[in-house]
Amino acid sequence: MYSLLFLAVCSQLAGQTVAYTYDGPRPVGGGPPANSTPFAELPFWPYQTFVTEPDFRPPVLEISKTPEATDGLLVFAPLPFIPVYPNRSVGGLIMDQAGNPVWHTPTLPLGQLHVQQWNGSNVLTFWTGGIGGDFNDAHGFGTITILDDTYRQIGGVVLNDGTFKSGDSLQNAPQPSYVDIHESLITPRNTIIITAYNSTPYDLSAVGGPTDGWVLDSLIYEIDLNTNETLFRWSSIEHVNEIPLNASHQLYPDGSIISGNNATHPWDYFLTNSVYPLDDGGYLLSVRHYWDVVALDKNGSVSWTLNGETGGDFTQVNQIEKSSTFSWQHFARPVNGSSGENITIDLFDNHNSGRDNGTAPSTGLRLHLDLQDRTVETVSLLEDPSDTLYADSQGTFQQLPQDHKFIAYGQIPKFKEFDANNEVVLDARFGQDNQVSSYRSYLQSNWTATPYYRPIIATSRAQNGSVVLSMSWNGATPDVYDSMVVFESSDESVGLTPPGQNVKRTGYETNVTLAEGTRSVKAAAAKGNTIVRESAELQL
């Protein structure tokens, strides 16, 4: 079984357990973990099938690209559209640009799959936990897992200091961890920045609500991954004097669900969906429900605010197309540092939400801010005029080498890469609109991994009656092995012969017809003439 085991260990600081165990071996036969949802029951896409893992049914990517597209792997975590499929999970996927799977997780609620660096080495990080419920389907209560390049767990984050209320009647019992899905960024200083949300009592009379109302407080933590020390904590409701409630575009009352009348239905007025460290020790926030990009100083005070409607502390100095207006945005990131008197920011401009959609397309937006004169200038706006997309939620704007940019459209299951001239050089779709999404997605050229567990093998019978051997090695990147070597025997008493057939690797699963009368077999992943890893032996 390929399983996730969340076993808290004893290392604790200030009431926070910050590590647990991940285990991912793949025995002969493969298959999903117990109690998971088989891919066969998920109607989100045309799917691929594999003999070695019959319940793994990843999407058939619709992909087109030019020679100028950046080489790399597509890293994403498909999530079923919660209002349509509230109890379904897919998990995380890494796929190559030919549409072959490279690695997949179990079918768990999972997000934020991302290659990052920790202590100078590449690691794979992801969030797992519960999403949605009564008060909001945009937040989660979960944990962060950190894997090395063999897929062994080497770290993780659990957040629970005893003060959290989930605000969700579907999760009345205290949660083991309250890390939210929106941010889990490892910084160059070997810390991790995470977000969390806490159902909190607050006087809402300023917006026409009850004095004994409830809000969803947006929290930010920075934790030292090597010492487990919490270095920074920030609360939106503790800074309401700088960012007042009545500036929120998540109007109060917002229907009957997000009412603010009790802990189960708090008013989700803020919503921090990205955080990035600034060179001066502060932080850059994307605040979706205010249409704000906010800079905090190292003490947590607001240094400046860029508002997508009014400009906030900045004045627009140029106009191109939609100019610098943005709303309901995600993924605000500084470009090439943030020191000095200027800062350039990339963000994914949704310009749509659940109640405000279809009026302007979702785009990538690059803005240059003069922090002295307090002006904002639009540098570029990334949009494919032949494919207008309206993403109500989620999204990614990733800077690539040679000034290419990768845009993932969140709720719309599409990716696009734009070149330095803002022309589309890659276009991919992984599912049906409003059926499946990926909160964030990446094009990553720096992930190479050799799994610590064995390849798996299985057999099937062809129409002509011959026996076909199939081998897959979940997580082995294309550079790790290039062929399958077969060991087979027709006499169990003699044992397996020296390496026989050598078959070129073909994507996720490689197949070969066995010799007639084969009684036992095993296979190995090989690179050139070197055996990388052998499977277990299979008796036929």
Coordinates of C-alpha atoms in Angstrom, one line a residue:
M1 CA 0.0 0.0 0.0
Y2 CA 1.0 3.6 -0.6
S3 CA -0.1 5.3 2.6
L4 CA 0.2 8.5 4.5
L5 CA 0.6 8.0 8.2
F6 CA 0.3 11.1 10.3
L7 CA 2.0 10.0 13.5
A8 CA 2.9 12.9 15.8
V9 CA 6.3 12.7 17.3
C10 CA 7.5 14.2 20.6
S11 CA 9.3 17.3 19.3
Q12 CA 7.1 20.2 20.4
L13 CA 7.5 23.9 21.0
A14 CA 5.0 26.3 22.4
G15 CA 2.3 23.7 22.1
Q16 CA 2.9 23.0 18.4
T17 CA 3.7 19.5 17.2
V18 CA 5.7 20.1 14.0
A19 CA 6.7 16.7 12.6
Y20 CA 5.1 13.4 11.7
T21 CA 5.8 10.3 9.6
Y22 CA 5.2 9.8 5.9
D23 CA 5.6 6.3 4.3
G24 CA 5.3 5.5 0.6
P25 CA 6.5 2.1 -0.4
R26 CA 5.0 0.4 -3.5
P27 CA 4.9 -3.4 -3.4
V28 CA 4.1 -5.7 -6.3
G29 CA 0.6 -5.0 -7.4
G30 CA 0.4 -1.4 -6.3
G31 CA -3.1 0.1 -5.8
P32 CA -4.5 2.9 -3.7
P33 CA -4.6 3.0 0.1
A34 CA -7.5 1.6 2.0
N35 CA -10.7 3.7 2.0
S36 CA -9.5 5.9 -0.8
T37 CA -11.7 6.8 -3.8
P38 CA -10.7 4.9 -6.9
F39 CA -9.9 7.1 -9.9
A40 CA -12.4 4.9 -11.9
E41 CA -15.2 6.6 -10.0
L42 CA -14.0 10.2 -10.7
P43 CA -15.7 11.6 -13.9
F44 CA -13.4 14.6 -14.3
W45 CA -11.5 13.8 -17.4
P46 CA -10.7 11.3 -20.2
Y47 CA -8.2 9.1 -18.4
Q48 CA -5.2 6.8 -18.9
T49 CA -5.1 3.3 -17.5
F50 CA -2.2 1.1 -16.3
V51 CA -1.8 -2.6 -15.7
T52 CA 0.5 -2.1 -12.7
E53 CA -1.9 0.3 -11.0
P54 CA -5.5 -0.4 -12.2
D55 CA -7.1 2.1 -9.9
F56 CA -4.8 5.0 -11.0
R57 CA -6.5 6.9 -13.8
P58 CA -4.7 10.2 -14.4
P59 CA -6.0 12.6 -17.0
V60 CA -5.2 12.5 -20.7
L61 CA -3.6 15.9 -21.1
E62 CA -4.8 18.1 -24.0
I63 CA -1.5 19.8 -24.7
S64 CA 0.0 21.8 -27.5
K65 CA 3.4 23.5 -27.4
T66 CA 6.1 25.1 -29.6
P67 CA 9.8 24.4 -29.5
E68 CA 10.2 27.6 -27.4
A69 CA 8.3 26.1 -24.5
T70 CA 10.4 25.6 -21.3
D71 CA 11.4 22.0 -20.5
G72 CA 10.1 20.7 -17.2
L73 CA 7.4 18.8 -15.4
L74 CA 3.9 19.9 -14.7
V75 CA 3.2 19.7 -10.9
F76 CA -0.4 20.1 -9.7
A77 CA -3.0 18.8 -7.3
P78 CA -6.4 18.3 -8.9
L79 CA -9.2 19.0 -6.6
P80 CA -12.9 18.2 -7.4
F81 CA -15.2 21.1 -7.5
I82 CA -16.5 20.9 -4.0
P83 CA -20.2 22.0 -4.6
V84 CA -20.5 19.2 -7.2
Y85 CA -18.3 16.5 -5.6
P86 CA -18.1 17.4 -1.9
N87 CA -16.6 14.0 -0.7
R88 CA -14.2 13.2 -3.5
S89 CA -10.4 13.5 -3.7
V90 CA -7.8 13.1 -6.4
G91 CA -4.4 13.8 -4.9
G92 CA -1.3 15.2 -6.4
L93 CA 0.3 14.6 -9.8
I94 CA 3.6 15.2 -11.6
M95 CA 3.3 14.8 -15.3
D96 CA 5.7 15.3 -18.2
Q97 CA 4.9 17.4 -21.2
A98 CA 4.1 14.4 -23.3
G99 CA 1.2 13.7 -20.9
N100 CA 2.9 10.8 -19.0
P101 CA 2.4 10.6 -15.3
V102 CA 5.7 10.7 -13.3
W103 CA 4.5 10.6 -9.7
H104 CA 1.2 10.5 -7.9
T105 CA 0.0 10.5 -4.3
P106 CA -2.8 8.5 -2.9
T107 CA -6.3 9.9 -3.6
L108 CA -6.3 12.2 -0.6
P109 CA -7.5 15.9 -0.2
L110 CA -4.2 17.5 -1.2
G111 CA -3.0 20.8 -2.4
Q112 CA 0.1 23.0 -2.8
L113 CA 2.2 20.3 -4.4
H114 CA 5.5 22.1 -5.1
V115 CA 9.2 21.7 -5.6
Q116 CA 11.1 23.9 -3.1
Q117 CA 14.5 24.1 -1.5
W118 CA 15.3 23.4 2.1
N119 CA 18.9 23.4 3.5
G120 CA 20.2 23.7 0.0
S121 CA 18.4 20.6 -1.4
N122 CA 15.3 20.2 -3.5
V123 CA 12.3 18.9 -1.7
L124 CA 8.7 18.2 -2.5
T125 CA 6.1 19.7 -0.3
F126 CA 2.3 19.4 -0.1
W127 CA -0.6 20.1 2.1
T128 CA -3.2 17.5 3.2
G129 CA -6.3 17.9 5.3
G130 CA -9.9 18.7 5.3
I131 CA -11.4 21.3 3.0
G132 CA -14.8 23.0 3.1
G133 CA -17.7 22.4 5.3
D134 CA -20.5 24.7 6.6
F135 CA -18.8 28.1 6.7
N136 CA -16.5 28.1 3.6
D137 CA -15.2 25.8 0.9
A138 CA -12.1 27.9 0.4
H139 CA -10.2 27.0 3.6
G140 CA -8.7 23.9 5.1
F141 CA -7.4 22.4 8.3
G142 CA -4.4 20.3 7.7
T143 CA -0.7 19.6 7.7
I144 CA 2.4 20.1 5.6
T145 CA 4.5 17.2 4.4
I146 CA 8.1 17.6 3.2
L147 CA 9.7 14.8 1.1
D148 CA 13.3 14.4 -0.1
D149 CA 14.2 13.3 -3.6
T150 CA 13.7 9.7 -2.7
Y151 CA 10.1 10.4 -1.5
R152 CA 11.0 9.8 2.1
Q153 CA 9.5 12.3 4.6
I154 CA 12.1 14.5 6.1
G155 CA 9.9 17.1 7.7
G156 CA 6.4 18.5 8.2
V157 CA 4.4 21.1 10.0
V158 CA 1.4 20.6 12.3
L159 CA -0.2 23.8 13.8
N160 CA -2.3 23.5 16.9
D161 CA -1.6 25.7 20.0
G162 CA -5.0 25.0 21.6
T163 CA -6.6 28.3 20.7
F164 CA -8.2 27.4 17.3
K165 CA -11.9 27.0 16.5
S166 CA -12.6 25.4 13.2
G167 CA -15.9 27.2 12.9
D168 CA -17.3 24.2 11.1
S169 CA -20.1 22.0 12.4
L170 CA -18.8 19.2 10.1
Q171 CA -15.6 19.2 12.1
N172 CA -16.9 19.8 15.6
A173 CA -14.1 17.8 17.2
P174 CA -10.8 19.6 17.7
Q175 CA -8.6 19.2 14.6
P176 CA -5.1 17.7 14.9
S177 CA -3.7 20.6 12.9
Y178 CA -5.0 24.0 11.5
V179 CA -2.6 24.7 8.7
D180 CA -4.6 26.2 5.8
I181 CA -4.1 25.3 2.2
H182 CA -3.3 28.7 0.9
E183 CA 0.4 29.2 1.7
S184 CA 3.3 26.9 2.5
L185 CA 6.4 28.6 1.3
I186 CA 9.9 27.6 2.3
T187 CA 12.1 30.6 2.4
P188 CA 15.9 31.0 1.7
R189 CA 16.3 31.3 5.5
N190 CA 15.1 27.7 5.9
T191 CA 11.8 28.8 7.4
I192 CA 8.3 28.0 6.2
I193 CA 5.5 30.6 5.9
I194 CA 2.0 29.2 6.4
T195 CA -1.5 30.5 6.7
A196 CA -4.3 29.6 9.1
Y197 CA -7.9 30.7 9.9
N198 CA -9.6 30.9 13.2
S199 CA -13.2 31.5 14.0
T200 CA -13.0 34.5 16.3
P201 CA -15.6 36.6 18.2
Y202 CA -15.7 40.2 17.2
D203 CA -17.9 43.3 17.3
L204 CA -19.4 43.7 13.8
S205 CA -21.5 46.7 14.5
A206 CA -19.2 48.8 12.3
V207 CA -20.6 46.9 9.3
G208 CA -24.2 46.6 10.5
G209 CA -23.7 43.2 12.3
P210 CA -24.1 42.1 15.9
T211 CA -21.8 43.3 18.6
D212 CA -21.3 39.6 19.5
G213 CA -20.5 38.6 15.9
W214 CA -17.9 36.2 14.6
V215 CA -15.2 36.6 11.9
L216 CA -12.7 34.3 10.3
D217 CA -9.4 35.7 11.5
S218 CA -6.6 35.4 8.9
L219 CA -3.4 34.3 10.5
I220 CA 0.2 34.1 9.2
Y221 CA 3.0 32.1 10.8
E222 CA 6.7 31.8 10.0
I223 CA 8.3 28.8 11.5
D224 CA 12.0 27.7 11.6
L225 CA 12.0 24.3 10.0
N226 CA 15.3 23.3 11.7
T227 CA 14.4 24.3 15.2
N228 CA 10.6 24.3 15.1
E229 CA 10.6 27.8 16.6
T230 CA 7.7 30.2 15.6
L231 CA 9.5 33.4 14.5
F232 CA 6.5 35.5 13.4
R233 CA 2.7 35.5 13.9
W234 CA 0.3 37.9 12.4
S235 CA -3.5 38.3 12.8
S236 CA -5.7 40.3 10.5
I237 CA -8.2 41.1 13.2
E238 CA -5.4 42.5 15.4
H239 CA -4.7 45.0 12.7
V240 CA -8.2 46.1 12.0
N241 CA -7.2 49.7 12.8
E242 CA -4.9 49.6 9.7
I243 CA -7.1 47.4 7.5
P244 CA -10.7 48.3 8.6
L245 CA -13.6 45.8 8.2
N246 CA -15.7 48.1 6.1
A247 CA -13.1 48.1 3.3
S248 CA -13.8 44.4 2.6
H249 CA -15.4 43.5 -0.7
Q250 CA -16.8 40.3 0.9
L251 CA -19.9 42.4 1.9
Y252 CA -21.6 41.9 5.2
P253 CA -24.0 40.1 5.4
D254 CA -22.9 37.8 2.6
G255 CA -26.0 35.6 2.2
S256 CA -27.2 33.1 4.7
I257 CA -24.0 30.9 5.0
I258 CA -21.3 33.4 5.8
S259 CA -23.3 35.4 8.3
G260 CA -21.0 36.2 11.1
N261 CA -23.6 35.4 13.7
N262 CA -21.9 32.4 15.3
A263 CA -18.7 30.4 15.4
T264 CA -20.0 27.9 12.9
H265 CA -20.7 30.7 10.4
P266 CA -18.1 33.4 10.8
W267 CA -17.7 36.3 8.4
D268 CA -14.8 35.5 6.0
Y269 CA -14.0 39.2 5.5
F270 CA -10.2 39.0 4.7
L271 CA -8.7 35.8 3.1
T272 CA -4.9 35.9 2.8
N273 CA -4.1 33.6 -0.1
S274 CA -0.4 34.3 -0.6
V275 CA 2.5 35.5 1.6
Y276 CA 6.1 36.2 0.5
P277 CA 9.1 37.4 2.5
L278 CA 10.5 40.8 1.6
D279 CA 14.2 41.7 1.6
D280 CA 13.7 44.1 4.5
G281 CA 12.3 41.3 6.8
G282 CA 8.7 42.2 6.1
Y283 CA 6.0 40.3 4.1
L284 CA 4.0 40.8 0.9
L285 CA 0.4 39.6 1.2
S286 CA -2.4 39.0 -1.3
V287 CA -5.7 39.8 0.4
R288 CA -8.4 38.5 -1.9
H289 CA -11.5 39.9 -0.2
Y290 CA -10.0 43.4 -0.1
W291 CA -8.5 43.4 -3.6
D292 CA -5.3 44.4 -1.9
V293 CA -1.6 43.6 -2.1
V294 CA -0.3 44.6 1.4
A295 CA 3.3 45.1 2.5
L296 CA 4.0 44.4 6.2
D297 CA 7.1 45.5 7.9
K298 CA 9.1 43.0 10.0
N299 CA 7.0 43.9 13.1
G300 CA 3.7 43.3 11.3
S301 CA 2.6 46.9 10.8
V302 CA 1.3 47.9 7.3
S303 CA 3.9 49.6 5.3
W304 CA 1.7 50.2 2.2
T305 CA -1.3 48.9 0.4
L306 CA -1.9 48.6 -3.3
N307 CA -5.6 48.3 -4.0
G308 CA -6.9 46.8 -7.3
E309 CA -9.8 49.3 -7.6
T310 CA -8.6 52.6 -6.1
G311 CA -4.8 52.2 -6.1
G312 CA -4.7 52.4 -2.3
D313 CA -1.5 54.2 -1.5
F314 CA -0.5 54.4 -5.2
T315 CA -1.5 56.4 -8.2
Q316 CA -1.7 54.8 -11.7
V317 CA 0.7 56.5 -14.2
N318 CA 0.0 54.5 -17.4
Q319 CA -2.9 52.8 -19.1
I320 CA -2.6 49.5 -21.1
E321 CA -5.7 47.5 -21.8
K322 CA -7.2 46.7 -18.4
S323 CA -4.4 48.8 -16.7
S324 CA -3.5 48.0 -13.1
T325 CA -7.1 47.3 -11.9
F326 CA -7.4 43.8 -10.4
S327 CA -9.8 42.0 -8.1
W328 CA -10.2 38.7 -6.2
Q329 CA -6.5 38.1 -7.0
H330 CA -4.1 35.3 -6.0
F331 CA -0.3 34.6 -5.9
A332 CA 1.3 38.0 -5.4
R333 CA 5.1 37.7 -5.8
P334 CA 8.0 40.2 -6.0
V335 CA 10.1 39.9 -9.2
N336 CA 13.9 39.9 -8.8
G337 CA 14.0 41.0 -5.2
S338 CA 12.2 43.7 -3.2
S339 CA 15.0 46.0 -1.9
G340 CA 15.4 49.7 -2.6
E341 CA 12.9 52.3 -3.7
N342 CA 11.1 50.1 -6.2
I343 CA 9.4 46.8 -6.4
T344 CA 7.9 44.8 -9.3
I345 CA 5.1 42.4 -8.5
D346 CA 3.5 39.6 -10.4
L347 CA 0.0 38.4 -9.5
F348 CA -2.8 36.3 -10.9
D349 CA -5.8 38.6 -11.4
N350 CA -8.9 36.5 -11.2
H351 CA -11.1 39.5 -11.8
N352 CA -14.0 37.1 -11.0
S353 CA -15.6 35.6 -8.0
G354 CA -18.6 33.5 -7.2
R355 CA -20.9 36.5 -7.4
D356 CA -18.9 38.7 -9.8
N357 CA -18.0 36.8 -12.9
G358 CA -18.0 36.8 -16.7
T359 CA -17.3 40.6 -17.0
A360 CA -13.5 40.6 -17.4
P361 CA -11.1 37.7 -18.2
S362 CA -8.6 36.4 -15.7
T363 CA -5.0 37.4 -16.5
G364 CA -1.5 37.5 -15.3
L365 CA -0.5 41.0 -14.3
R366 CA 2.9 42.5 -13.7
L367 CA 3.1 45.9 -11.9
H368 CA 6.0 48.2 -11.1
L369 CA 5.7 50.2 -7.9
D370 CA 7.7 53.3 -7.1
L371 CA 7.8 53.3 -3.3
Q372 CA 9.0 56.9 -3.1
D373 CA 6.6 58.6 -5.4
R374 CA 3.9 56.1 -4.7
T375 CA 3.0 55.4 -8.3
V376 CA 2.1 52.1 -10.0
E377 CA 2.8 51.3 -13.6
T378 CA 1.5 48.3 -15.6
V379 CA 4.4 46.4 -17.1
S380 CA 2.5 43.6 -18.8
L381 CA -0.8 41.9 -18.9
L382 CA -0.8 38.2 -19.9
E383 CA -3.9 37.0 -21.8
D384 CA -4.5 34.6 -24.6
P385 CA -6.9 36.5 -26.9
S386 CA -7.9 33.3 -28.6
D387 CA -8.9 31.6 -25.3
T388 CA -10.7 34.0 -22.9
L389 CA -10.9 32.4 -19.4
Y390 CA -12.9 33.4 -16.4
A391 CA -11.5 31.9 -13.2
D392 CA -13.6 32.6 -10.1
S393 CA -10.9 31.4 -7.8
Q394 CA -7.4 30.1 -7.4
G395 CA -4.5 30.6 -9.8
T396 CA -0.7 30.9 -10.2
F397 CA 1.7 33.3 -11.9
Q398 CA 5.2 31.7 -12.0
Q399 CA 8.3 33.4 -13.3
L400 CA 10.4 31.1 -15.6
P401 CA 13.9 31.5 -17.1
Q402 CA 14.3 33.7 -20.1
D403 CA 11.5 35.9 -19.0
H404 CA 8.9 33.2 -19.7
K405 CA 5.8 33.1 -17.5
F406 CA 3.6 30.1 -16.5
I407 CA 0.0 30.9 -15.8
A408 CA -2.3 28.3 -14.1
Y409 CA -6.0 29.3 -14.1
G410 CA -7.0 27.7 -10.8
Q411 CA -10.7 26.9 -11.0
I412 CA -10.3 26.5 -14.8
P413 CA -8.2 23.3 -15.3
K414 CA -5.8 24.9 -17.8
F415 CA -2.1 26.0 -17.9
K416 CA -0.4 28.3 -20.3
E417 CA 3.2 29.4 -20.8
F418 CA 4.0 32.8 -22.3
D419 CA 7.3 33.7 -23.8
A420 CA 9.2 37.0 -23.3
N421 CA 7.0 38.6 -26.0
N422 CA 3.9 37.4 -24.2
E423 CA 3.0 34.9 -26.9
V424 CA 1.6 31.5 -25.8
V425 CA 4.2 28.7 -26.3
L426 CA 2.4 26.0 -24.2
D427 CA -1.3 25.3 -23.6
A428 CA -2.6 22.4 -21.6
R429 CA -5.9 21.2 -20.1
F430 CA -6.3 18.5 -17.5
G431 CA -10.0 18.3 -16.9
Q432 CA -13.5 19.7 -17.5
D433 CA -14.4 23.2 -16.4
N434 CA -16.3 23.4 -13.1
Q435 CA -15.5 19.7 -12.4
V436 CA -12.0 19.9 -11.2
S437 CA -9.4 22.6 -10.4
S438 CA -5.9 23.0 -9.0
Y439 CA -5.4 25.7 -6.4
R440 CA -1.8 26.2 -7.6
S441 CA 0.2 24.5 -10.4
Y442 CA 3.8 24.8 -11.5
L443 CA 6.1 24.1 -14.4
Q444 CA 9.3 22.8 -12.6
S445 CA 12.6 22.0 -14.3
N446 CA 14.6 21.2 -11.2
W447 CA 12.9 18.0 -9.9
T448 CA 14.9 14.7 -10.3
A449 CA 14.0 11.8 -8.0
T450 CA 14.9 8.2 -7.4
P451 CA 12.3 6.5 -5.2
Y452 CA 13.5 4.5 -2.3
Y453 CA 10.9 1.8 -2.9
R454 CA 11.0 -0.8 -5.7
P455 CA 9.4 -0.6 -9.2
I456 CA 6.2 -2.7 -9.4
I457 CA 5.3 -5.3 -12.0
A458 CA 2.1 -7.0 -13.1
T459 CA 1.1 -9.2 -16.0
S460 CA -1.8 -9.3 -18.5
R461 CA -2.7 -11.4 -21.4
A462 CA -2.8 -10.1 -24.9
Q463 CA -5.5 -11.0 -27.5
N464 CA -3.2 -13.6 -29.0
G465 CA -2.8 -15.3 -25.7
S466 CA 0.8 -14.2 -25.0
V467 CA 1.7 -12.9 -21.5
V468 CA 2.7 -9.2 -21.3
L469 CA 4.8 -7.9 -18.4
S470 CA 4.3 -4.3 -17.3
M471 CA 6.6 -2.3 -15.0
S472 CA 6.1 1.1 -13.4
W473 CA 8.1 3.0 -10.8
N474 CA 6.0 5.8 -9.3
G475 CA 8.1 8.9 -8.9
A476 CA 11.2 8.0 -11.0
T477 CA 11.8 11.1 -13.1
P478 CA 12.7 10.7 -16.8
D479 CA 16.4 11.1 -16.1
V480 CA 16.6 8.2 -13.6
Y481 CA 16.1 5.3 -15.9
D482 CA 15.7 4.8 -19.6
S483 CA 14.9 1.1 -20.0
M484 CA 13.4 -2.0 -18.4
V485 CA 15.5 -5.1 -18.1
V486 CA 13.7 -8.5 -17.7
F487 CA 14.7 -11.5 -15.7
E488 CA 12.6 -14.6 -16.4
S489 CA 12.6 -18.3 -15.9
S490 CA 10.6 -21.3 -17.2
D491 CA 11.8 -23.6 -14.4
E492 CA 11.3 -22.4 -10.8
S493 CA 13.9 -24.9 -9.6
V494 CA 16.6 -23.2 -11.7
G495 CA 15.8 -19.6 -10.8
L496 CA 15.8 -16.5 -12.9
T497 CA 18.1 -16.2 -15.8
P498 CA 20.7 -13.4 -16.2
P499 CA 19.2 -10.2 -17.7
G500 CA 17.4 -10.9 -20.9
Q501 CA 15.2 -8.5 -22.8
N502 CA 16.0 -4.8 -22.6
V503 CA 13.1 -2.6 -23.5
K504 CA 13.1 1.2 -23.9
R505 CA 11.1 3.1 -21.2
T506 CA 7.8 4.3 -22.5
G507 CA 6.3 6.8 -20.2
Y508 CA 4.8 5.8 -16.9
E509 CA 4.5 2.1 -17.7
T510 CA 6.8 -0.1 -19.9
N511 CA 5.5 -3.4 -21.4
V512 CA 7.1 -6.4 -23.0
T513 CA 5.9 -9.8 -24.2
L514 CA 7.3 -12.7 -22.1
A515 CA 8.8 -15.8 -23.6
E516 CA 6.3 -18.7 -23.8
G517 CA 6.4 -20.9 -20.8
T518 CA 7.8 -18.3 -18.4
R519 CA 7.0 -19.3 -14.8
S520 CA 8.6 -16.5 -12.8
V521 CA 9.8 -13.0 -13.7
K522 CA 11.1 -9.8 -12.3
A523 CA 12.2 -6.5 -13.9
A524 CA 14.6 -3.8 -13.2
A525 CA 14.8 -0.1 -14.1
A526 CA 18.1 0.5 -15.8
K527 CA 20.0 3.5 -17.2
G528 CA 22.3 2.5 -20.0
N529 CA 24.0 -0.7 -18.8
T530 CA 23.5 0.1 -15.1
I531 CA 20.7 -1.5 -13.0
V532 CA 19.1 1.2 -10.9
R533 CA 16.5 -0.8 -9.0
E534 CA 14.9 -4.2 -9.2
S535 CA 11.3 -5.2 -8.7
A536 CA 10.2 -8.1 -6.5
E537 CA 9.9 -11.5 -8.2
L538 CA 6.5 -12.4 -9.5
Q539 CA 5.3 -16.1 -9.9
L540 CA 3.1 -16.7 -12.9

